[in-house]
Amino acid sequence: METVSENRCFGGVQGVYKHASSVCKCDMTFAVFLPAEAAHGPVPVLWYLSGLTCTHENAMTKAGAQAWAAEHGIALVFPDTSPRGADVADDDAFDLGQGAGFYVNATQGPWAPHFQMWDYVTAELPDLLASQFALDMGSQSITGHSMGGHGALTIAMSLPGRFRSVSAFAPICHPTASDWGRKQFTAYLGSDHALWQGHDATLLMQKGGFDGPALIDTGTDDQFGDLLGTEHLANAMAGRRQEGTLRLQKGYDHSYFFISTFMEDHITFHAEALYQ
């Protein structure tokens, strides 16, 4: 693992790191914020999965998360959204290819050799973090934005017992019924719709839900509202009697201004679960 940078931040350290990924078969970059408490022992972990076109850097610099994480003594992990490099397949569209991994393991060419983001986020990167940082991997929660909200919800519901809590900012809620999902799932997973169902938060909520509390925020002026399918997830949560809260925030859009406004709420929500 190579240290790209480390900066003092709210009494802790904001670092950026690079390593050779065996599952994605390329170099991957990620960021970790360690609060001051990490100097004395392992601390709880909050994962933040980013959305389309983002890298590890967007949330690290725009979300304002470190101040609230430092207050609660929580580490933040910011993975990249896809494999990258000259040998990695890409597409001219912003919502497919590099920057748009959708947190799935691709089975179709030309994506399959590198686009293994599910295994990267759920297995390889956690193992690396556990070996390199003072993190309590028995006390984890997960959040994300847009495509990353989709990833956070689907990963949390698919791995019972892994995460204490889950939240999302404007997540893609029902990708099998949306242009943000059908296009990417066809490209990455092929035409077998049965393979898509494990990556749809609404279907997973209907099937089994999440074994902990959930918090979801979406803006009423989100410019991508028709693609998100928020109402489908809301109905599934109600039908499932899922422990959680889904809020429609008046006047907010899809931007990091929206995310930073409600980041304190989300980190406080996760802190309550992580320190139970």
XYZ file of N, CA and C in Angstrom:
828
model
N 0.834 -1.192 0.000
C 0.000 0.000 0.000
C 0.872 1.247 0.000
N 0.578 2.186 -0.854
C 1.341 3.431 -0.997
C 0.552 4.591 -0.395
N 1.218 5.398 0.398
C 0.601 6.608 0.931
C 0.727 7.728 -0.084
N -0.405 8.224 -0.567
C -0.416 9.324 -1.531
C -0.310 10.649 -0.803
N -1.057 10.784 0.282
C -1.009 12.016 1.068
C -1.606 11.750 2.437
N -1.180 12.528 3.423
C -1.776 12.522 4.751
C -1.768 13.943 5.279
N -2.933 14.399 5.762
C -3.066 15.771 6.257
C -3.766 15.777 7.603
N -3.305 16.634 8.483
C -3.973 16.820 9.763
C -5.371 17.382 9.518
N -6.360 16.841 10.217
C -7.746 17.221 9.926
C -8.594 17.004 11.171
N -9.133 18.079 11.758
C -10.001 17.999 12.932
C -9.402 17.109 14.026
N -8.121 17.266 14.278
C -7.443 16.519 15.326
C -7.012 15.138 14.918
N -7.465 14.682 13.747
C -7.088 13.369 13.237
C -6.266 13.489 11.976
N -6.358 12.487 11.121
C -5.584 12.458 9.883
C -6.486 12.058 8.725
N -6.466 12.865 7.658
C -7.126 12.512 6.407
C -6.059 12.001 5.447
N -6.143 10.734 5.101
C -5.153 10.128 4.230
C -5.743 9.655 2.929
N -4.898 9.590 1.902
C -5.244 9.012 0.607
C -4.193 7.957 0.301
N -4.638 6.789 -0.170
C -3.757 5.649 -0.330
C -4.030 4.940 -1.652
N -3.041 4.224 -2.128
C -3.147 3.489 -3.388
C -2.609 2.080 -3.171
N -3.250 1.120 -3.834
C -2.751 -0.256 -3.747
C -3.109 -0.996 -5.029
N -2.423 -2.096 -5.255
C -2.710 -2.956 -6.396
C -3.834 -3.904 -6.011
N -4.965 -3.774 -6.675
C -6.124 -4.606 -6.367
C -6.046 -5.918 -7.137
N -6.182 -7.018 -6.410
C -6.163 -8.323 -7.069
C -7.497 -8.637 -7.727
N -8.601 -8.097 -7.193
C -9.901 -8.398 -7.787
C -10.202 -7.490 -8.985
N -9.785 -6.225 -8.912
C -10.023 -5.304 -10.034
C -8.871 -5.294 -11.033
N -7.764 -5.923 -10.664
C -6.608 -6.068 -11.554
C -6.103 -4.722 -12.078
N -6.024 -3.778 -11.146
C -5.471 -2.461 -11.458
C -5.176 -1.767 -10.136
N -4.505 -0.639 -10.203
C -4.295 0.150 -9.001
C -5.602 0.823 -8.601
N -5.909 0.792 -7.313
C -7.106 1.440 -6.777
C -6.687 2.451 -5.714
N -7.379 3.586 -5.703
C -7.115 4.641 -4.732
C -8.312 4.780 -3.803
N -8.054 5.008 -2.526
C -9.118 5.209 -1.547
C -8.636 6.198 -0.495
N -9.569 6.722 0.285
C -9.241 7.677 1.344
C -9.780 7.167 2.666
N -9.059 7.490 3.736
C -9.471 7.129 5.094
C -9.257 8.331 6.006
N -10.290 8.708 6.741
C -10.138 9.683 7.818
C -10.094 8.942 9.136
N -9.025 9.167 9.911
C -8.889 8.587 11.238
C -9.026 9.686 12.275
N -9.988 9.571 13.192
C -10.106 10.573 14.251
C -8.960 10.429 15.242
N -8.831 11.389 16.140
C -7.739 11.375 17.116
C -7.732 10.102 17.944
N -8.902 9.529 18.223
C -8.990 8.331 19.059
C -8.276 7.132 18.457
N -8.080 7.129 17.140
C -7.428 5.996 16.493
C -5.970 5.855 16.904
N -5.397 6.915 17.447
C -4.012 6.820 17.927
C -3.920 5.952 19.177
N -5.037 5.666 19.819
C -5.032 4.918 21.077
C -5.710 3.558 20.968
N -6.285 3.246 19.798
C -6.933 1.958 19.634
C -7.962 1.995 18.518
N -8.509 0.834 18.157
C -9.452 0.745 17.039
C -10.711 1.572 17.265
N -11.205 2.180 16.186
C -12.406 3.016 16.233
C -13.443 2.470 15.258
N -14.723 2.777 15.493
C -15.771 2.342 14.561
C -15.572 2.939 13.169
N -16.221 2.312 12.175
C -16.000 2.649 10.770
C -17.316 3.018 10.096
N -17.312 4.126 9.365
C -18.428 4.488 8.496
C -17.938 4.545 7.061
N -18.511 3.711 6.210
C -18.188 3.700 4.788
C -19.052 4.736 4.074
N -18.436 5.443 3.117
C -19.183 6.370 2.263
C -18.927 5.975 0.806
N -19.989 5.521 0.122
C -19.889 5.135 -1.285
C -20.392 6.278 -2.157
N -19.571 6.701 -3.084
C -19.885 7.875 -3.905
C -20.695 7.523 -5.140
N -21.165 8.566 -5.817
C -22.040 8.417 -6.970
C -21.322 8.531 -8.301
N -22.118 8.551 -9.358
C -21.608 8.590 -10.726
C -20.621 9.736 -10.927
N -19.564 9.452 -11.656
C -18.483 10.365 -12.070
C -17.525 10.694 -10.937
N -17.810 10.266 -9.709
C -16.969 10.642 -8.570
C -15.772 9.710 -8.410
N -14.790 10.190 -7.665
C -13.696 9.376 -7.149
C -13.794 9.396 -5.627
N -12.736 8.921 -4.960
C -12.674 9.016 -3.500
C -12.691 10.468 -3.037
N -12.303 11.390 -3.919
C -12.015 12.766 -3.508
C -13.254 13.612 -3.299
N -14.332 13.351 -4.037
C -15.492 14.239 -3.991
C -16.059 14.383 -2.589
N -16.406 13.272 -1.979
C -16.968 13.337 -0.625
C -15.916 13.746 0.386
N -14.690 13.320 0.178
C -13.615 13.668 1.101
C -13.469 15.179 1.236
N -13.664 15.909 0.135
C -13.445 17.356 0.160
C -14.726 18.170 0.231
N -15.892 17.604 -0.122
C -17.114 18.391 -0.238
C -18.197 18.072 0.788
N -18.154 16.902 1.397
C -19.287 16.469 2.220
C -19.265 17.050 3.621
N -18.124 17.550 4.071
C -18.034 18.079 5.424
C -18.158 17.021 6.499
N -17.810 15.784 6.141
C -18.051 14.666 7.055
C -17.030 14.573 8.170
N -15.800 15.012 7.938
C -14.742 14.798 8.931
C -15.031 15.497 10.257
N -15.604 16.688 10.219
C -15.873 17.411 11.465
C -16.796 16.610 12.366
N -17.849 16.037 11.797
C -18.820 15.292 12.596
C -18.265 13.931 12.979
N -17.493 13.303 12.089
C -16.870 12.023 12.435
C -15.873 12.200 13.576
N -15.115 13.296 13.556
C -14.163 13.567 14.633
C -14.888 13.764 15.959
N -16.032 14.423 15.909
C -16.803 14.666 17.137
C -17.225 13.363 17.798
N -17.513 12.350 16.972
C -17.994 11.076 17.496
C -16.909 9.997 17.548
N -15.686 10.315 17.111
C -14.617 9.326 17.151
C -14.800 8.186 16.170
N -15.269 8.519 14.966
C -15.572 7.521 13.941
C -14.629 7.699 12.752
N -14.117 6.601 12.218
C -13.321 6.639 10.992
C -14.240 6.666 9.780
N -13.787 7.323 8.712
C -14.513 7.376 7.447
C -13.685 6.700 6.366
N -14.329 5.901 5.545
C -13.669 5.255 4.413
C -14.353 5.707 3.135
N -13.565 6.237 2.192
C -14.082 6.708 0.909
C -13.430 5.890 -0.210
N -14.054 4.807 -0.688
C -13.505 4.072 -1.828
C -13.723 4.839 -3.132
N -13.051 4.411 -4.183
C -13.341 4.919 -5.524
C -14.616 4.256 -6.028
N -15.144 4.758 -7.141
C -16.405 4.240 -7.675
C -16.221 3.188 -8.763
N -14.989 2.972 -9.199
C -14.753 1.997 -10.261
C -13.268 1.753 -10.400
N -12.891 0.697 -11.131
C -11.489 0.563 -11.535
C -11.143 1.650 -12.543
N -9.860 1.947 -12.654
C -9.411 2.994 -13.578
C -8.061 2.625 -14.185
N -7.766 3.241 -15.316
C -6.478 3.036 -15.964
C -6.617 2.859 -17.457
N -5.499 2.965 -18.151
C -5.507 2.900 -19.610
C -5.998 1.549 -20.118
N -5.791 0.487 -19.345
C -6.189 -0.855 -19.780
C -7.593 -1.230 -19.314
N -8.269 -0.326 -18.619
C -9.607 -0.603 -18.095
C -10.655 -0.122 -19.091
N -11.637 -0.969 -19.386
C -12.688 -0.609 -20.339
C -13.417 0.648 -19.879
N -13.878 1.431 -20.854
C -14.582 2.674 -20.547
C -15.647 2.910 -21.604
N -16.440 3.947 -21.402
C -17.514 4.306 -22.315
C -17.600 5.822 -22.364
N -18.073 6.358 -23.475
C -18.179 7.817 -23.603
C -19.254 8.399 -22.702
N -20.243 7.593 -22.324
C -21.318 8.078 -21.460
C -20.833 8.175 -20.020
N -21.354 9.161 -19.295
C -20.925 9.360 -17.907
C -21.449 8.282 -16.970
N -22.492 7.547 -17.386
C -23.137 6.602 -16.483
C -22.809 5.144 -16.800
N -21.682 4.920 -17.475
C -21.211 3.565 -17.744
C -19.690 3.610 -17.846
N -19.041 2.579 -17.341
C -17.580 2.525 -17.427
C -16.904 3.173 -16.239
N -15.745 3.757 -16.484
C -14.964 4.321 -15.392
C -15.733 5.465 -14.713
N -15.810 5.383 -13.387
C -16.617 6.318 -12.606
C -18.041 5.849 -12.411
N -18.376 4.680 -12.956
C -19.763 4.194 -12.894
C -19.799 2.683 -12.698
N -19.130 2.214 -11.655
C -19.047 0.774 -11.417
C -20.312 0.142 -10.874
N -21.221 0.923 -10.317
C -22.505 0.476 -9.788
C -22.393 -0.591 -8.699
N -21.198 -0.810 -8.175
C -20.988 -1.710 -7.046
C -21.506 -3.121 -7.326
N -21.194 -3.612 -8.539
C -21.534 -4.983 -8.922
C -20.268 -5.675 -9.419
N -20.331 -7.006 -9.509
C -19.285 -7.788 -10.158
C -19.712 -8.063 -11.595
N -19.062 -7.428 -12.565
C -19.441 -7.602 -13.965
C -19.123 -9.022 -14.425
N -20.028 -9.553 -15.218
C -19.837 -10.889 -15.806
C -19.674 -10.829 -17.320
N -19.900 -9.653 -17.916
C -19.914 -9.504 -19.362
C -18.688 -8.724 -19.836
N -18.233 -9.054 -21.063
C -17.173 -8.277 -21.675
C -17.715 -6.952 -22.182
N -16.826 -5.932 -22.251
C -15.408 -5.923 -21.870
C -15.175 -5.575 -20.408
N -16.240 -5.644 -19.593
C -16.175 -5.125 -18.231
C -15.650 -6.119 -17.211
N -15.891 -7.408 -17.433
C -15.627 -8.422 -16.417
C -14.185 -8.458 -15.897
N -13.171 -8.241 -16.709
C -11.807 -8.371 -16.171
C -11.487 -7.410 -15.034
N -12.098 -6.233 -15.001
C -11.744 -5.229 -14.005
C -12.898 -4.801 -13.100
N -14.120 -4.804 -13.613
C -15.249 -4.224 -12.870
C -15.822 -5.240 -11.883
N -15.108 -5.403 -10.776
C -15.502 -6.322 -9.702
C -15.669 -5.526 -8.405
N -16.494 -4.501 -8.478
C -16.601 -3.553 -7.369
C -17.307 -4.132 -6.142
N -18.190 -5.084 -6.330
C -18.833 -5.705 -5.168
C -17.778 -6.407 -4.307
N -16.967 -7.249 -4.936
C -15.934 -7.957 -4.178
C -14.892 -6.996 -3.626
N -14.620 -5.924 -4.360
C -13.628 -4.970 -3.889
C -14.100 -4.282 -2.609
N -15.343 -3.804 -2.607
C -15.848 -3.030 -1.468
C -16.216 -3.928 -0.289
N -16.680 -5.139 -0.552
C -17.145 -5.996 0.536
C -16.089 -6.945 1.068
N -15.002 -7.187 0.327
C -14.018 -8.178 0.759
C -12.586 -7.649 0.712
N -12.100 -7.288 -0.471
C -10.682 -6.949 -0.581
C -10.309 -5.693 0.204
N -11.050 -4.615 0.017
C -10.704 -3.381 0.724
C -10.892 -3.509 2.240
N -11.978 -4.125 2.738
C -12.064 -4.316 4.193
C -10.892 -5.102 4.767
N -10.446 -6.132 4.062
C -9.303 -6.905 4.546
C -8.042 -6.047 4.607
N -7.852 -5.218 3.595
C -6.687 -4.331 3.583
C -6.765 -3.319 4.727
N -7.927 -2.722 4.910
C -8.101 -1.740 5.979
C -7.827 -2.357 7.348
N -8.334 -3.558 7.559
C -8.155 -4.220 8.847
C -6.686 -4.472 9.151
N -5.882 -4.682 8.109
C -4.461 -4.986 8.314
C -3.600 -3.737 8.449
N -4.119 -2.571 8.051
C -3.286 -1.379 7.963
C -3.677 -0.255 8.916
N -4.909 -0.263 9.422
C -5.401 0.872 10.196
C -6.025 0.417 11.514
N -6.113 1.343 12.462
C -6.704 1.055 13.768
C -8.220 1.188 13.665
N -8.850 0.177 13.081
C -10.287 0.187 12.841
C -10.938 -0.999 13.531
N -12.103 -0.759 14.112
C -12.896 -1.824 14.704
C -13.839 -2.356 13.629
N -13.416 -3.399 12.940
C -14.212 -3.924 11.832
C -15.446 -4.693 12.318
N -15.569 -4.855 13.626
C -16.794 -5.418 14.186
C -17.855 -4.377 14.455
N -17.519 -3.113 14.177
C -18.465 -2.016 14.391
C -18.442 -1.113 13.159
N -19.240 -1.497 12.160
C -19.265 -0.794 10.883
C -20.676 -0.329 10.543
N -20.756 0.807 9.855
C -21.994 1.283 9.243
C -21.662 1.761 7.835
N -22.695 2.049 7.040
C -22.450 2.380 5.639
C -23.465 3.411 5.156
N -22.987 4.331 4.316
C -23.831 5.332 3.696
C -23.339 5.572 2.282
N -24.068 6.388 1.530
C -23.648 6.695 0.165
C -24.626 7.633 -0.506
N -24.221 8.106 -1.682
C -25.003 9.097 -2.432
C -25.308 8.577 -3.822
N -26.563 8.659 -4.233
C -26.980 8.351 -5.598
C -26.608 6.913 -5.956
N -25.712 6.698 -6.929
C -25.237 5.346 -7.217
C -24.627 4.722 -5.971
N -23.956 5.536 -5.158
C -23.382 5.038 -3.918
C -24.434 4.734 -2.867
N -25.553 5.464 -2.884
C -26.664 5.124 -2.009
C -27.248 3.776 -2.387
N -27.362 3.540 -3.690
C -27.765 2.220 -4.183
C -26.817 1.159 -3.648
N -25.503 1.410 -3.757
C -24.529 0.442 -3.280
C -24.621 0.213 -1.785
N -24.768 1.295 -1.026
C -24.847 1.163 0.429
C -26.051 0.321 0.842
N -27.200 0.594 0.253
C -28.415 -0.128 0.613
C -28.345 -1.597 0.213
N -27.886 -1.865 -0.996
C -27.869 -3.256 -1.464
C -26.820 -4.074 -0.720
N -25.667 -3.488 -0.453
C -24.631 -4.202 0.289
C -25.090 -4.471 1.714
N -25.670 -3.463 2.362
C -26.115 -3.638 3.744
C -27.166 -4.729 3.857
N -28.130 -4.742 2.935
C -29.188 -5.747 3.012
C -28.719 -7.137 2.602
N -27.648 -7.211 1.822
C -27.151 -8.502 1.354
C -26.173 -9.156 2.315
N -25.684 -8.390 3.296
C -24.697 -8.916 4.242
C -25.219 -8.738 5.674
N -26.219 -9.508 6.078
C -26.786 -9.359 7.422
C -25.703 -9.491 8.489
N -25.749 -8.601 9.468
C -24.805 -8.636 10.556
C -23.529 -7.860 10.330
N -23.270 -7.442 9.102
C -22.028 -6.710 8.811
C -22.102 -5.267 9.311
N -23.251 -4.612 9.076
C -23.363 -3.177 9.348
C -24.404 -2.914 10.431
N -24.072 -1.990 11.345
C -24.982 -1.645 12.430
C -26.135 -0.763 11.946
N -25.875 0.025 10.901
C -26.884 0.957 10.382
C -26.555 1.261 8.933
N -27.562 1.754 8.202
C -27.379 2.130 6.805
C -28.116 3.437 6.552
N -27.510 4.302 5.737
C -28.207 5.513 5.320
C -27.849 5.809 3.868
N -28.571 6.748 3.286
C -28.317 7.100 1.892
C -28.828 8.496 1.600
N -28.110 9.185 0.729
C -28.514 10.483 0.207
C -28.960 10.268 -1.245
N -30.236 10.544 -1.527
C -30.778 10.449 -2.884
C -30.348 9.172 -3.591
N -30.613 8.008 -2.998
C -30.154 6.760 -3.621
C -30.965 6.382 -4.858
N -30.340 5.649 -5.747
C -31.063 4.968 -6.824
C -31.754 3.779 -6.175
N -33.056 3.845 -6.055
C -33.802 2.914 -5.206
C -34.333 1.678 -5.920
N -34.589 1.796 -7.218
C -35.237 0.691 -7.941
C -34.619 0.589 -9.331
N -33.324 0.237 -9.409
C -32.614 0.299 -10.693
C -33.137 -0.658 -11.754
N -33.757 -1.772 -11.367
C -34.274 -2.683 -12.389
C -35.459 -2.079 -13.135
N -36.030 -1.001 -12.589
C -37.166 -0.325 -13.235
C -36.798 1.079 -13.690
N -35.495 1.372 -13.801
C -35.039 2.721 -14.113
C -33.996 2.699 -15.219
N -33.920 3.806 -15.961
C -32.849 3.934 -16.953
C -31.477 3.982 -16.282
N -31.445 4.401 -15.001
C -30.222 4.277 -14.203
C -30.268 2.922 -13.511
N -29.930 1.904 -14.238
C -29.946 0.548 -13.728
C -30.086 -0.447 -14.855
N -31.132 -0.333 -15.629
C -31.336 -1.296 -16.716
C -30.186 -1.243 -17.721
N -29.743 -0.038 -18.053
C -28.627 0.109 -18.988
C -27.366 -0.532 -18.433
N -27.037 -0.199 -17.182
C -25.797 -0.672 -16.584
C -25.855 -2.171 -16.271
N -26.990 -2.651 -15.772
C -27.096 -4.069 -15.461
C -27.018 -4.918 -16.727
N -27.604 -4.435 -17.810
C -27.487 -5.157 -19.076
C -26.039 -5.230 -19.516
N -25.328 -4.116 -19.415
C -23.925 -4.080 -19.829
C -23.050 -4.944 -18.934
N -23.216 -4.818 -17.621
C -22.319 -5.495 -16.683
C -22.722 -6.937 -16.394
N -24.038 -7.208 -16.338
C -24.523 -8.507 -15.865
C -25.229 -9.322 -16.937
N -25.506 -8.731 -18.098
C -26.194 -9.450 -19.149
C -27.697 -9.340 -19.045
N -28.385 -10.155 -19.813
C -29.843 -10.017 -19.939
C -30.633 -10.848 -18.943
N -29.978 -11.648 -18.109
C -30.679 -12.469 -17.123
C -31.116 -11.584 -15.958
N -32.389 -11.256 -15.934
C -32.890 -10.328 -14.913
C -32.789 -10.900 -13.505
N -32.672 -12.206 -13.376
C -32.527 -12.801 -12.049
C -31.235 -12.332 -11.386
N -30.210 -12.058 -12.193
C -28.938 -11.576 -11.656
C -29.040 -10.124 -11.203
N -30.002 -9.400 -11.742
C -30.160 -7.988 -11.385
C -30.795 -7.812 -10.000
N -31.618 -8.756 -9.593
C -32.476 -8.549 -8.428
C -31.686 -8.357 -7.138
N -30.505 -8.960 -7.047
C -29.685 -8.801 -5.859
C -29.025 -7.444 -5.744
N -29.250 -6.586 -6.744
C -28.673 -5.246 -6.752
C -29.763 -4.175 -6.869
N -30.924 -4.475 -6.348
C -32.055 -3.542 -6.375
C -32.566 -3.353 -4.951
N -32.409 -2.151 -4.402
C -32.750 -1.912 -3.000
C -34.225 -2.148 -2.717
N -35.094 -1.783 -3.649
C -36.526 -1.985 -3.423
C -36.858 -3.463 -3.346
N -36.317 -4.261 -4.258
C -36.586 -5.700 -4.251
C -35.986 -6.369 -3.018
N -34.806 -5.943 -2.611
C -34.186 -6.507 -1.409
C -34.966 -6.116 -0.161
N -35.492 -4.899 -0.146
C -36.314 -4.480 0.991
C -37.579 -5.322 1.063
N -38.213 -5.570 -0.070
C -39.413 -6.400 -0.091
C -39.110 -7.819 0.373
N -37.938 -8.304 0.009
C -37.583 -9.699 0.292
C -37.192 -9.917 1.744
N -36.397 -9.034 2.299
C -35.914 -9.296 3.645
C -35.610 -8.082 4.486
N -35.433 -6.925 3.840
C -35.139 -5.705 4.565
C -33.740 -5.694 5.159
N -33.524 -4.757 6.078
C -32.227 -4.578 6.725
C -32.370 -4.845 8.213
N -31.381 -5.499 8.795
C -31.450 -5.897 10.192
C -30.924 -4.811 11.130
N -31.376 -3.583 10.905
C -30.966 -2.448 11.723
C -31.704 -1.215 11.254
N -31.355 -0.056 11.802
C -32.038 1.180 11.406
C -31.540 1.730 10.079
N -32.429 2.408 9.360
C -32.105 3.015 8.073
C -32.551 4.470 8.069
N -31.777 5.301 7.380
C -32.118 6.714 7.213
C -31.864 7.095 5.763
N -32.876 7.679 5.111
C -32.754 8.063 3.702
C -33.262 9.487 3.540
N -32.451 10.322 2.882
C -32.827 11.691 2.559
C -32.776 11.898 1.053
N -33.817 12.509 0.504
C -33.842 12.887 -0.911
C -34.479 14.267 -1.020
N -33.947 15.106 -1.897
C -34.483 16.444 -2.067
C -35.715 16.470 -2.955
N -36.656 17.347 -2.626
C -37.860 17.456 -3.450
C -37.565 18.077 -4.811
N -36.444 18.814 -4.940
C -36.057 19.413 -6.215
C -34.897 18.668 -6.870
N -34.736 17.396 -6.515
C -33.683 16.587 -7.136
C -33.930 16.497 -8.634
N -32.933 16.926 -9.414
C -33.086 16.959 -10.866
C -33.119 15.568 -11.495
N -32.776 14.544 -10.713
C -32.806 13.172 -11.209
C -33.900 12.360 -10.531
N -34.882 13.057 -9.968
C -35.898 12.388 -9.174
C -36.600 11.249 -9.890
N -36.874 11.409 -11.185
C -37.590 10.373 -11.926
C -36.759 9.107 -12.081
N -35.437 9.232 -11.961
C -34.557 8.079 -12.116
C -34.308 7.352 -10.798
N -34.625 7.986 -9.681
C -34.264 7.422 -8.385
C -35.257 6.371 -7.888
N -36.533 6.547 -8.160
C -37.535 5.573 -7.700
C -37.756 5.595 -6.199
N -37.680 6.778 -5.604
C -37.807 6.899 -4.150
C -39.124 6.330 -3.637
N -40.200 6.556 -4.369
C -41.514 6.107 -3.909
C -41.595 4.585 -3.813
N -40.864 3.892 -4.679
C -40.876 2.426 -4.641
C -40.230 1.911 -3.356
N -39.104 2.496 -2.991
C -38.448 2.081 -1.750
C -39.287 2.461 -0.540
N -39.918 3.642 -0.567
C -40.775 4.056 0.547
C -41.906 3.055 0.762
N -42.521 2.625 -0.329
C -43.609 1.652 -0.221
C -43.098 0.314 0.301
N -41.903 -0.078 -0.158
C -41.330 -1.347 0.297
C -40.986 -1.287 1.779
N -40.459 -0.152 2.244
C -40.142 -0.003 3.667
C -41.404 -0.065 4.518
N -42.459 0.594 4.051
C -43.718 0.565 4.798
C -44.295 -0.843 4.825
N -44.268 -1.516 3.685
C -44.795 -2.873 3.620
C -44.010 -3.855 4.457
N -42.721 -3.606 4.599
C -41.834 -4.480 5.352
C -41.815 -4.129 6.833
N -42.373 -2.978 7.195
C -42.267 -2.432 8.549
C -40.798 -2.286 8.936
N -40.026 -1.778 7.992
C -38.601 -1.573 8.210
C -38.361 -0.477 9.235
N -37.491 -0.758 10.210
C -37.071 0.278 11.147
C -36.308 1.338 10.375
N -36.828 2.549 10.329
C -36.117 3.570 9.582
C -36.940 4.802 9.299
N -36.275 5.756 8.651
C -36.881 7.041 8.315
C -36.508 7.404 6.891
N -37.495 7.793 6.091
C -37.258 8.310 4.746
C -37.825 9.722 4.705
N -36.936 10.693 4.422
C -37.330 12.101 4.483
C -37.192 12.742 3.100
N -38.176 13.547 2.729
C -38.114 14.363 1.524
C -37.814 15.793 1.962
N -36.644 16.279 1.575
C -36.154 17.567 2.056
C -36.517 18.669 1.065
N -37.380 19.587 1.510
C -37.957 20.592 0.630
C -36.898 21.503 0.008
N -36.933 21.576 -1.325
C -36.106 22.517 -2.068
C -34.703 22.047 -2.375
N -34.284 20.891 -1.858
C -32.912 20.433 -2.079
C -32.800 19.613 -3.353
N -31.597 19.695 -3.968
C -31.352 18.985 -5.220
C -30.410 17.806 -4.986
N -29.657 17.422 -6.010
C -28.829 16.215 -5.975
C -27.375 16.517 -5.613
N -27.060 17.745 -5.281
C -25.673 18.193 -5.183
C -25.062 17.928 -3.809
N -23.758 18.238 -3.715
C -23.072 18.129 -2.435
C -23.493 19.225 -1.457
N -24.152 20.276 -1.910
C -24.740 21.237 -0.988
C -25.830 20.546 -0.155
N -26.605 19.702 -0.816
C -27.625 18.889 -0.138
C -26.968 17.914 0.836
N -25.953 17.209 0.378
C -25.299 16.212 1.223
C -24.688 16.859 2.458
N -23.952 17.948 2.264
C -23.275 18.574 3.395
C -24.270 19.145 4.407
N -25.442 19.540 3.926
C -26.461 20.083 4.834
C -26.931 19.041 5.847
N -27.057 17.793 5.405
C -27.626 16.757 6.258
C -26.597 15.734 6.729
N -25.317 16.000 6.457
C -24.278 15.054 6.873
C -24.223 14.897 8.389
N -24.398 15.987 9.128
C -24.382 15.870 10.590
C -25.466 14.903 11.061
N -26.657 15.012 10.496
C -27.742 14.107 10.875
C -27.346 12.658 10.651
N -26.735 12.388 9.504
C -26.408 11.003 9.152
C -25.307 10.448 10.044
N -24.288 11.233 10.318
C -23.214 10.719 11.165
C -23.688 10.543 12.601
N -24.516 11.441 13.090
C -25.089 11.273 14.418
C -25.949 10.016 14.478
N -26.723 9.785 13.437
C -27.548 8.575 13.333
C -26.674 7.323 13.399
N -25.580 7.311 12.643
C -24.708 6.139 12.654
C -23.971 5.997 13.978
N -23.571 7.111 14.579
C -22.864 7.044 15.864
C -23.724 6.367 16.928
N -25.014 6.657 16.930
C -25.901 6.034 17.908
C -25.920 4.516 17.750
N -25.860 4.044 16.506
C -25.857 2.593 16.262
C -24.485 1.991 16.533
N -23.433 2.691 16.168
C -22.080 2.148 16.309
C -21.643 2.039 17.755
N -22.175 2.888 18.613
C -21.759 2.883 20.012
C -22.782 2.228 20.950
N -23.724 1.495 20.394
C -24.682 0.762 21.233
C -23.965 -0.353 21.995
